């Protein structure tokens, strides 16, 4: 049986590790904050690696699922990092949301050590990671993807080979442009309905069953309808990071992207009021508190 390492057991990494364990994978875990990963390893019957290098040396496929570019660079490039432990036969797969040039900057070192390398970011939240229903966008060589595919299939309903290394990351920024536009649109539409005198849950039910009822609208229902009770699935802090990357990518390649700039502004306003640890759907909470209280009929 092949061994899979998951490096970074945050919200998404933990959920992915659960899916891999359920599918019978021989699992090795590593996390900067060790407690977090020891607890999970106990729960899943997995082993804990001493360092990212040890994880990469022992695994056939090593997945990183980390917060941002700084985290990915720290974990891949440290003296005891992934690249130091990689060897022939192994494939290193970064699934974090980071700019496309990050994975390209690791390619020479990975190849020198005989390892395969892929960027394979995901669309879908914690719930979809836990139920192995992610969409995975892959950049890299087809031969490397074929080696990693049996592992990726344990996480996803859809795996699309986008193109060369970095193209998965570029695709992820594009699809997230759509997700954050939808997040902001749902927030605005919901507050508009509420302030028109319509009950929140009723309005959401109509959204979810309307022409605009995308899967995102369905699985964010609890977060939008009862924001104080729902668990954080994707933080405002990570949404700010993603939207910043989207705007930077748009500027780099000369795309105007006015919607993404507005979405970034709104996420930053929500962080200013609520802090960065709330779920990204809390843009609605912020909009609600920032909106006036004209009468439901419109106030004249
Ligand atoms: N949550 C979602 O719905 C979702 C969906 C699609 C894609 N993503 C992307 O998936 C990635 C992970 O998201 P998440 O929600 O799982 O985030 P999270 O819960 O905040 O977990 C972040 C992980 O990164 C690690 N980390 C942060 N800084 C580090 C550093 N400097 N060195 C080493 N490790 C570091 C954390 O380790 P510690 O435990 O030590 O802090 C933790 O394992 C992000 O790129 C996000 O944009 C998330």
mmCIF file of C-alpha atoms and ligand atoms in Angstrom:
data_model
loop_
_atom_site.group_PDB
_atom_site.id
_atom_site.type_symbol
_atom_site.label_atom_id
_atom_site.label_comp_id
_atom_site.label_asym_id
_atom_site.label_seq_id
_atom_site.Cartn_x
_atom_site.Cartn_y
_atom_site.Cartn_z
ATOM 1 C CA UNK A 1 0.000 0.000 0.000
ATOM 2 C CA UNK A 2 1.313 3.456 -0.794
ATOM 3 C CA UNK A 3 1.947 5.936 1.997
ATOM 4 C CA UNK A 4 0.369 9.403 1.933
ATOM 5 C CA UNK A 5 1.649 12.325 3.994
ATOM 6 C CA UNK A 6 -0.520 15.326 4.844
ATOM 7 C CA UNK A 7 1.535 18.315 5.954
ATOM 8 C CA UNK A 8 -0.628 21.040 7.469
ATOM 9 C CA UNK A 9 -3.560 19.744 9.494
ATOM 10 C CA UNK A 10 -5.613 22.924 9.713
ATOM 11 C CA UNK A 11 -9.318 22.930 8.864
ATOM 12 C CA UNK A 12 -8.862 21.641 5.308
ATOM 13 C CA UNK A 13 -5.833 19.409 5.908
ATOM 14 C CA UNK A 14 -7.621 17.637 8.799
ATOM 15 C CA UNK A 15 -10.764 17.125 6.753
ATOM 16 C CA UNK A 16 -8.713 15.728 3.863
ATOM 17 C CA UNK A 17 -6.794 13.433 6.214
ATOM 18 C CA UNK A 18 -10.141 12.088 7.465
ATOM 19 C CA UNK A 19 -11.221 11.253 3.913
ATOM 20 C CA UNK A 20 -7.879 9.604 3.159
ATOM 21 C CA UNK A 21 -8.075 7.537 6.363
ATOM 22 C CA UNK A 22 -11.644 6.476 5.603
ATOM 23 C CA UNK A 23 -10.472 5.261 2.183
ATOM 24 C CA UNK A 24 -7.863 3.057 3.892
ATOM 25 C CA UNK A 25 -4.706 5.119 3.219
ATOM 26 C CA UNK A 26 -1.507 4.491 5.149
ATOM 27 C CA UNK A 27 -1.317 8.002 6.603
ATOM 28 C CA UNK A 28 1.515 10.136 7.917
ATOM 29 C CA UNK A 29 0.769 13.581 9.382
ATOM 30 C CA UNK A 30 2.824 16.672 10.182
ATOM 31 C CA UNK A 31 1.761 20.073 11.499
ATOM 32 C CA UNK A 32 3.761 23.063 12.777
ATOM 33 C CA UNK A 33 1.659 23.049 15.944
ATOM 34 C CA UNK A 34 2.228 19.445 16.908
ATOM 35 C CA UNK A 35 -0.686 19.043 19.348
ATOM 36 C CA UNK A 36 -3.190 19.640 16.602
ATOM 37 C CA UNK A 37 -1.824 16.829 14.498
ATOM 38 C CA UNK A 38 -1.135 14.358 17.347
ATOM 39 C CA UNK A 39 -4.776 14.496 18.370
ATOM 40 C CA UNK A 40 -5.894 13.877 14.783
ATOM 41 C CA UNK A 41 -3.362 11.066 14.315
ATOM 42 C CA UNK A 42 -4.745 9.359 17.426
ATOM 43 C CA UNK A 43 -8.259 9.659 16.105
ATOM 44 C CA UNK A 44 -7.369 8.315 12.635
ATOM 45 C CA UNK A 45 -4.759 5.705 13.584
ATOM 46 C CA UNK A 46 -2.125 7.657 11.601
ATOM 47 C CA UNK A 47 1.580 8.178 12.326
ATOM 48 C CA UNK A 48 3.179 11.577 13.033
ATOM 49 C CA UNK A 49 6.340 12.626 11.163
ATOM 50 C CA UNK A 50 9.118 14.517 12.962
ATOM 51 C CA UNK A 51 9.521 17.074 10.170
ATOM 52 C CA UNK A 52 8.248 17.858 6.653
ATOM 53 C CA UNK A 53 11.499 16.295 5.338
ATOM 54 C CA UNK A 54 10.767 13.030 7.178
ATOM 55 C CA UNK A 55 7.209 13.058 5.842
ATOM 56 C CA UNK A 56 8.384 13.517 2.241
ATOM 57 C CA UNK A 57 11.131 10.889 2.618
ATOM 58 C CA UNK A 58 8.671 8.257 3.847
ATOM 59 C CA UNK A 59 5.668 8.972 1.631
ATOM 60 C CA UNK A 60 4.864 8.106 -1.971
ATOM 61 C CA UNK A 61 2.638 11.177 -2.198
ATOM 62 C CA UNK A 62 3.125 14.194 0.079
ATOM 63 C CA UNK A 63 0.342 16.768 0.237
ATOM 64 C CA UNK A 64 0.752 20.246 1.705
ATOM 65 C CA UNK A 65 -2.383 22.160 2.734
ATOM 66 C CA UNK A 66 -1.147 25.385 4.284
ATOM 67 C CA UNK A 67 -2.447 28.875 4.954
ATOM 68 C CA UNK A 68 -0.491 31.044 2.538
ATOM 69 C CA UNK A 69 2.701 31.593 0.554
ATOM 70 C CA UNK A 70 4.836 32.236 3.646
ATOM 71 C CA UNK A 71 3.689 28.942 5.176
ATOM 72 C CA UNK A 72 4.265 27.000 1.957
ATOM 73 C CA UNK A 73 7.751 28.443 1.495
ATOM 74 C CA UNK A 74 8.630 27.735 5.143
ATOM 75 C CA UNK A 75 7.473 24.119 4.923
ATOM 76 C CA UNK A 76 8.982 23.334 1.503
ATOM 77 C CA UNK A 77 12.292 25.217 1.735
ATOM 78 C CA UNK A 78 13.445 24.851 5.354
ATOM 79 C CA UNK A 79 16.545 22.752 6.116
ATOM 80 C CA UNK A 80 14.160 20.061 7.363
ATOM 81 C CA UNK A 81 11.564 20.949 4.741
ATOM 82 C CA UNK A 82 9.792 18.914 2.083
ATOM 83 C CA UNK A 83 12.372 19.492 -0.635
ATOM 84 C CA UNK A 84 15.193 18.308 1.640
ATOM 85 C CA UNK A 85 13.454 14.974 2.218
ATOM 86 C CA UNK A 86 12.063 14.336 -1.262
ATOM 87 C CA UNK A 87 13.477 11.471 -3.275
ATOM 88 C CA UNK A 88 12.971 9.461 -6.464
ATOM 89 C CA UNK A 89 9.553 7.871 -6.695
ATOM 90 C CA UNK A 90 7.842 10.420 -4.479
ATOM 91 C CA UNK A 91 5.440 13.121 -5.671
ATOM 92 C CA UNK A 92 5.101 16.450 -3.843
ATOM 93 C CA UNK A 93 1.673 18.069 -4.197
ATOM 94 C CA UNK A 94 0.840 21.552 -2.949
ATOM 95 C CA UNK A 95 -2.920 21.964 -2.542
ATOM 96 C CA UNK A 96 -2.858 25.352 -0.759
ATOM 97 C CA UNK A 97 -4.185 28.515 -2.423
ATOM 98 C CA UNK A 98 -1.042 30.484 -3.333
ATOM 99 C CA UNK A 99 0.234 32.438 -6.373
ATOM 100 C CA UNK A 100 1.194 30.333 -9.431
ATOM 101 C CA UNK A 101 4.903 31.220 -9.292
ATOM 102 C CA UNK A 102 5.343 29.581 -5.853
ATOM 103 C CA UNK A 103 5.239 25.988 -7.113
ATOM 104 C CA UNK A 104 7.358 26.884 -10.152
ATOM 105 C CA UNK A 105 10.075 28.156 -7.838
ATOM 106 C CA UNK A 106 10.337 24.663 -6.266
ATOM 107 C CA UNK A 107 10.495 22.719 -9.537
ATOM 108 C CA UNK A 108 14.261 22.620 -10.087
ATOM 109 C CA UNK A 109 14.964 21.415 -6.537
ATOM 110 C CA UNK A 110 12.289 18.718 -6.705
ATOM 111 C CA UNK A 111 13.500 17.445 -10.088
ATOM 112 C CA UNK A 112 17.126 17.454 -8.916
ATOM 113 C CA UNK A 113 16.074 15.004 -6.217
ATOM 114 C CA UNK A 114 14.127 12.886 -8.701
ATOM 115 C CA UNK A 115 10.735 13.739 -7.204
ATOM 116 C CA UNK A 116 7.532 14.604 -9.038
ATOM 117 C CA UNK A 117 5.858 17.927 -8.336
ATOM 118 C CA UNK A 118 2.312 19.249 -8.812
ATOM 119 C CA UNK A 119 0.163 22.199 -7.805
ATOM 120 C CA UNK A 120 -3.324 20.900 -7.082
ATOM 121 C CA UNK A 121 -5.467 23.480 -5.273
ATOM 122 C CA UNK A 122 -9.046 22.642 -4.447
ATOM 123 C CA UNK A 123 -12.479 24.150 -4.776
ATOM 124 C CA UNK A 124 -14.919 23.236 -2.014
ATOM 125 C CA UNK A 125 -14.993 23.772 1.705
ATOM 126 C CA UNK A 126 -14.365 21.695 4.829
ATOM 127 C CA UNK A 127 -17.644 19.835 4.402
ATOM 128 C CA UNK A 128 -16.726 18.778 0.845
ATOM 129 C CA UNK A 129 -13.197 17.831 1.930
ATOM 130 C CA UNK A 130 -14.650 15.598 4.659
ATOM 131 C CA UNK A 131 -16.981 13.874 2.215
ATOM 132 C CA UNK A 132 -14.328 13.517 -0.537
ATOM 133 C CA UNK A 133 -16.259 15.766 -2.906
ATOM 134 C CA UNK A 134 -13.626 18.357 -3.717
ATOM 135 C CA UNK A 135 -12.848 19.683 -7.186
ATOM 136 C CA UNK A 136 -9.094 19.536 -7.819
ATOM 137 C CA UNK A 137 -7.297 21.675 -10.420
ATOM 138 C CA UNK A 138 -3.906 20.253 -11.320
ATOM 139 C CA UNK A 139 -0.832 21.900 -12.833
ATOM 140 C CA UNK A 140 2.223 19.853 -13.787
ATOM 141 C CA UNK A 141 3.325 16.923 -15.893
ATOM 142 C CA UNK A 142 0.789 14.245 -16.798
ATOM 143 C CA UNK A 143 3.129 11.476 -15.578
ATOM 144 C CA UNK A 144 3.328 13.054 -12.101
ATOM 145 C CA UNK A 145 -0.448 13.427 -12.018
ATOM 146 C CA UNK A 146 -0.907 9.744 -12.887
ATOM 147 C CA UNK A 147 1.307 8.793 -9.917
ATOM 148 C CA UNK A 148 -0.669 11.022 -7.554
ATOM 149 C CA UNK A 149 -4.094 10.329 -9.061
ATOM 150 C CA UNK A 150 -5.056 7.305 -6.881
ATOM 151 C CA UNK A 151 -4.546 9.521 -3.799
ATOM 152 C CA UNK A 152 -6.296 12.589 -5.255
ATOM 153 C CA UNK A 153 -9.243 10.392 -6.233
ATOM 154 C CA UNK A 154 -9.772 9.680 -2.539
ATOM 155 C CA UNK A 155 -10.480 13.381 -2.022
ATOM 156 C CA UNK A 156 -12.385 14.513 -5.060
ATOM 157 C CA UNK A 157 -15.295 13.953 -7.387
ATOM 158 C CA UNK A 158 -13.562 15.914 -10.137
ATOM 159 C CA UNK A 159 -9.863 16.158 -11.040
ATOM 160 C CA UNK A 160 -8.992 18.414 -13.994
ATOM 161 C CA UNK A 161 -5.500 18.572 -15.480
ATOM 162 C CA UNK A 162 -5.317 22.267 -16.354
ATOM 163 C CA UNK A 163 -1.816 22.473 -17.889
ATOM 164 C CA UNK A 164 1.819 23.055 -16.858
ATOM 165 C CA UNK A 165 3.067 23.662 -13.329
ATOM 166 C CA UNK A 166 1.359 26.737 -11.800
ATOM 167 C CA UNK A 167 -1.743 26.489 -13.965
ATOM 168 C CA UNK A 168 -3.729 24.798 -11.178
ATOM 169 C CA UNK A 169 -2.969 27.770 -8.918
ATOM 170 C CA UNK A 170 -3.969 30.232 -11.665
ATOM 171 C CA UNK A 171 -7.231 28.326 -12.214
ATOM 172 C CA UNK A 172 -7.941 28.374 -8.475
ATOM 173 C CA UNK A 173 -7.651 32.186 -8.372
ATOM 174 C CA UNK A 174 -10.068 32.380 -11.287
ATOM 175 C CA UNK A 175 -12.696 30.095 -9.731
ATOM 176 C CA UNK A 176 -12.397 31.914 -6.408
ATOM 177 C CA UNK A 177 -13.150 35.184 -8.187
ATOM 178 C CA UNK A 178 -16.527 33.620 -8.874
ATOM 179 C CA UNK A 179 -16.990 32.231 -5.345
ATOM 180 C CA UNK A 180 -16.267 35.550 -3.618
ATOM 181 C CA UNK A 181 -18.557 37.418 -6.006
ATOM 182 C CA UNK A 182 -21.291 34.933 -5.082
ATOM 183 C CA UNK A 183 -20.513 35.275 -1.355
ATOM 184 C CA UNK A 184 -20.901 39.062 -1.580
ATOM 185 C CA UNK A 185 -24.003 38.810 -3.786
ATOM 186 C CA UNK A 186 -25.719 36.426 -1.338
ATOM 187 C CA UNK A 187 -24.914 38.798 1.544
ATOM 188 C CA UNK A 188 -26.368 41.798 -0.268
ATOM 189 C CA UNK A 189 -29.438 39.963 -1.533
ATOM 190 C CA UNK A 190 -30.119 38.563 1.954
ATOM 191 C CA UNK A 191 -29.895 41.905 3.740
ATOM 192 C CA UNK A 192 -32.016 43.478 1.005
ATOM 193 C CA UNK A 193 -34.722 40.826 1.488
ATOM 194 C CA UNK A 194 -34.607 41.136 5.287
ATOM 195 C CA UNK A 195 -34.881 44.908 5.194
ATOM 196 C CA UNK A 196 -37.830 44.490 2.843
ATOM 197 C CA UNK A 197 -39.587 42.630 5.647
ATOM 198 C CA UNK A 198 -38.936 39.049 4.472
ATOM 199 C CA UNK A 199 -37.870 36.432 6.999
ATOM 200 C CA UNK A 200 -34.169 35.511 6.577
ATOM 201 C CA UNK A 201 -34.660 31.744 6.323
ATOM 202 C CA UNK A 202 -37.479 32.184 3.812
ATOM 203 C CA UNK A 203 -35.347 34.406 1.608
ATOM 204 C CA UNK A 204 -32.456 31.926 1.786
ATOM 205 C CA UNK A 205 -34.726 29.035 0.846
ATOM 206 C CA UNK A 206 -35.716 30.953 -2.284
ATOM 207 C CA UNK A 207 -32.052 31.701 -3.146
ATOM 208 C CA UNK A 208 -31.084 28.051 -2.732
ATOM 209 C CA UNK A 209 -33.855 26.810 -5.005
ATOM 210 C CA UNK A 210 -33.629 29.655 -7.536
ATOM 211 C CA UNK A 211 -31.657 29.834 -10.788
ATOM 212 C CA UNK A 212 -28.757 31.213 -8.709
ATOM 213 C CA UNK A 213 -28.803 28.268 -6.256
ATOM 214 C CA UNK A 214 -25.231 27.062 -6.844
ATOM 215 C CA UNK A 215 -23.738 24.373 -4.540
ATOM 216 C CA UNK A 216 -22.008 27.182 -2.599
ATOM 217 C CA UNK A 217 -25.382 28.774 -1.820
ATOM 218 C CA UNK A 218 -26.604 25.380 -0.595
ATOM 219 C CA UNK A 219 -23.769 24.496 1.748
ATOM 220 C CA UNK A 220 -23.421 28.019 3.190
ATOM 221 C CA UNK A 221 -27.075 28.104 4.278
ATOM 222 C CA UNK A 222 -26.437 27.640 8.024
ATOM 223 C CA UNK A 223 -23.600 30.172 7.995
ATOM 224 C CA UNK A 224 -25.754 32.861 6.371
ATOM 225 C CA UNK A 225 -29.036 32.095 8.166
ATOM 226 C CA UNK A 226 -27.604 31.614 11.681
ATOM 227 C CA UNK A 227 -24.150 33.218 11.615
ATOM 228 C CA UNK A 228 -23.596 33.141 15.375
ATOM 229 C CA UNK A 229 -24.165 29.366 15.639
ATOM 230 C CA UNK A 230 -22.421 28.100 12.483
ATOM 231 C CA UNK A 231 -18.822 26.866 12.609
ATOM 232 C CA UNK A 232 -16.116 28.754 10.724
ATOM 233 C CA UNK A 233 -15.398 26.878 7.480
ATOM 234 C CA UNK A 234 -13.365 29.502 5.615
ATOM 235 C CA UNK A 235 -12.105 32.504 7.538
ATOM 236 C CA UNK A 236 -12.386 36.158 6.532
ATOM 237 C CA UNK A 237 -8.585 36.276 6.899
ATOM 238 C CA UNK A 238 -8.119 33.608 4.204
ATOM 239 C CA UNK A 239 -10.752 35.295 2.013
ATOM 240 C CA UNK A 240 -8.759 38.537 2.247
ATOM 241 C CA UNK A 241 -5.601 36.637 1.279
ATOM 242 C CA UNK A 242 -7.289 35.006 -1.733
ATOM 243 C CA UNK A 243 -8.874 38.241 -2.972
ATOM 244 C CA UNK A 244 -5.551 40.044 -2.595
ATOM 245 C CA UNK A 245 -3.914 37.313 -4.731
ATOM 246 C CA UNK A 246 -6.716 37.620 -7.308
ATOM 247 C CA UNK A 247 -6.295 41.400 -7.585
ATOM 248 C CA UNK A 248 -2.495 41.081 -7.763
ATOM 249 C CA UNK A 249 -2.769 38.433 -10.503
ATOM 250 C CA UNK A 250 -5.263 40.637 -12.409
ATOM 251 C CA UNK A 251 -2.885 43.619 -12.166
ATOM 252 C CA UNK A 252 0.075 41.490 -13.277
ATOM 253 C CA UNK A 253 -1.680 40.307 -16.427
ATOM 254 C CA UNK A 254 -3.649 43.497 -17.168
ATOM 255 C CA UNK A 255 -7.206 42.438 -16.279
ATOM 256 C CA UNK A 256 -9.457 45.101 -14.668
ATOM 257 C CA UNK A 257 -11.425 42.830 -12.292
ATOM 258 C CA UNK A 258 -13.686 45.541 -10.759
ATOM 259 C CA UNK A 259 -15.901 42.972 -8.988
ATOM 260 C CA UNK A 260 -12.962 41.326 -7.173
ATOM 261 C CA UNK A 261 -11.746 44.759 -6.000
ATOM 262 C CA UNK A 262 -15.176 45.504 -4.512
ATOM 263 C CA UNK A 263 -15.286 42.068 -2.872
ATOM 264 C CA UNK A 264 -11.846 42.684 -1.346
ATOM 265 C CA UNK A 265 -12.979 46.050 0.008
ATOM 266 C CA UNK A 266 -16.067 44.437 1.593
ATOM 267 C CA UNK A 267 -14.067 41.590 3.160
ATOM 268 C CA UNK A 268 -11.626 44.136 4.599
ATOM 269 C CA UNK A 269 -14.538 46.160 6.022
ATOM 270 C CA UNK A 270 -15.892 43.002 7.672
ATOM 271 C CA UNK A 271 -12.455 42.200 9.139
ATOM 272 C CA UNK A 272 -12.259 45.772 10.482
ATOM 273 C CA UNK A 273 -15.513 45.251 12.386
ATOM 274 C CA UNK A 274 -15.481 41.559 13.249
ATOM 275 C CA UNK A 275 -11.854 40.394 13.136
ATOM 276 C CA UNK A 276 -10.373 37.908 10.674
ATOM 277 C CA UNK A 277 -11.451 34.705 12.402
ATOM 278 C CA UNK A 278 -15.143 34.855 11.476
ATOM 279 C CA UNK A 279 -16.418 32.832 8.526
ATOM 280 C CA UNK A 280 -16.263 34.587 5.134
ATOM 281 C CA UNK A 281 -20.083 34.652 5.072
ATOM 282 C CA UNK A 282 -19.878 37.247 7.867
ATOM 283 C CA UNK A 283 -19.708 39.931 5.152
ATOM 284 C CA UNK A 284 -23.509 39.702 5.559
ATOM 285 C CA UNK A 285 -23.244 40.375 9.304
ATOM 286 C CA UNK A 286 -21.140 43.430 8.565
ATOM 287 C CA UNK A 287 -23.498 44.644 5.836
ATOM 288 C CA UNK A 288 -26.502 44.157 8.144
ATOM 289 C CA UNK A 289 -24.975 46.255 10.903
ATOM 290 C CA UNK A 290 -23.786 48.907 8.430
ATOM 291 C CA UNK A 291 -27.175 49.199 6.680
ATOM 292 C CA UNK A 292 -29.752 51.790 7.674
ATOM 293 C CA UNK A 293 -33.082 50.858 9.233
ATOM 294 C CA UNK A 294 -35.552 52.311 6.748
ATOM 295 C CA UNK A 295 -39.038 50.830 7.005
ATOM 296 C CA UNK A 296 -39.734 47.589 5.071
ATOM 297 C CA UNK A 297 -41.884 49.474 2.576
ATOM 298 C CA UNK A 298 -38.850 51.511 1.637
ATOM 299 C CA UNK A 299 -39.496 54.428 3.986
ATOM 300 C CA UNK A 300 -40.473 56.914 1.258
HETATM 301 N N1 LIG B 1 -11.195 26.392 4.457
HETATM 302 C C1 LIG B 1 -11.684 26.301 3.233
HETATM 303 O O1 LIG B 1 -12.903 26.212 3.024
HETATM 304 C C2 LIG B 1 -10.757 26.255 2.028
HETATM 305 C C3 LIG B 1 -11.283 25.859 0.790
HETATM 306 C C4 LIG B 1 -10.427 25.789 -0.311
HETATM 307 C C5 LIG B 1 -9.093 26.139 -0.179
HETATM 308 N N2 LIG B 1 -8.606 26.547 1.044
HETATM 309 C C6 LIG B 1 -7.174 26.891 1.147
HETATM 310 O O2 LIG B 1 -6.573 25.831 1.861
HETATM 311 C C7 LIG B 1 -5.469 26.329 2.635
HETATM 312 C C8 LIG B 1 -5.651 25.932 4.102
HETATM 313 O O3 LIG B 1 -6.868 26.507 4.581
HETATM 314 P P1 LIG B 1 -7.490 26.117 6.012
HETATM 315 O O4 LIG B 1 -8.871 26.659 6.031
HETATM 316 O O5 LIG B 1 -7.211 24.710 6.330
HETATM 317 O O6 LIG B 1 -6.569 27.058 6.959
HETATM 318 P P2 LIG B 1 -6.276 26.888 8.540
HETATM 319 O O7 LIG B 1 -7.327 26.088 9.211
HETATM 320 O O8 LIG B 1 -6.003 28.267 9.010
HETATM 321 O O9 LIG B 1 -4.892 26.025 8.568
HETATM 322 C C9 LIG B 1 -3.698 26.596 8.131
HETATM 323 C C10 LIG B 1 -2.571 25.578 8.211
HETATM 324 O O10 LIG B 1 -1.335 26.232 7.791
HETATM 325 C C11 LIG B 1 -0.367 26.044 8.834
HETATM 326 N N3 LIG B 1 0.552 27.187 8.855
HETATM 327 C C12 LIG B 1 0.225 28.516 8.868
HETATM 328 N N4 LIG B 1 1.338 29.264 8.857
HETATM 329 C C13 LIG B 1 2.384 28.402 8.858
HETATM 330 C C14 LIG B 1 3.798 28.569 8.825
HETATM 331 N N5 LIG B 1 4.368 29.795 8.770
HETATM 332 N N6 LIG B 1 4.587 27.467 8.826
HETATM 333 C C15 LIG B 1 4.026 26.234 8.851
HETATM 334 N N7 LIG B 1 2.701 26.000 8.869
HETATM 335 C C16 LIG B 1 1.888 27.085 8.859
HETATM 336 C C17 LIG B 1 -1.165 25.917 10.103
HETATM 337 O O11 LIG B 1 -0.388 25.325 11.112
HETATM 338 P P3 LIG B 1 -0.672 25.643 12.680
HETATM 339 O O12 LIG B 1 -1.720 24.675 13.116
HETATM 340 O O13 LIG B 1 0.651 25.427 13.305
HETATM 341 O O14 LIG B 1 -1.131 27.091 12.748
HETATM 342 C C18 LIG B 1 -2.312 25.023 9.610
HETATM 343 O O15 LIG B 1 -1.888 23.689 9.506
HETATM 344 C C19 LIG B 1 -5.434 27.842 2.395
HETATM 345 O O16 LIG B 1 -4.507 28.150 1.393
HETATM 346 C C20 LIG B 1 -6.863 28.150 1.944
HETATM 347 O O17 LIG B 1 -6.926 29.326 1.154
HETATM 348 C C21 LIG B 1 -9.413 26.594 2.149
#
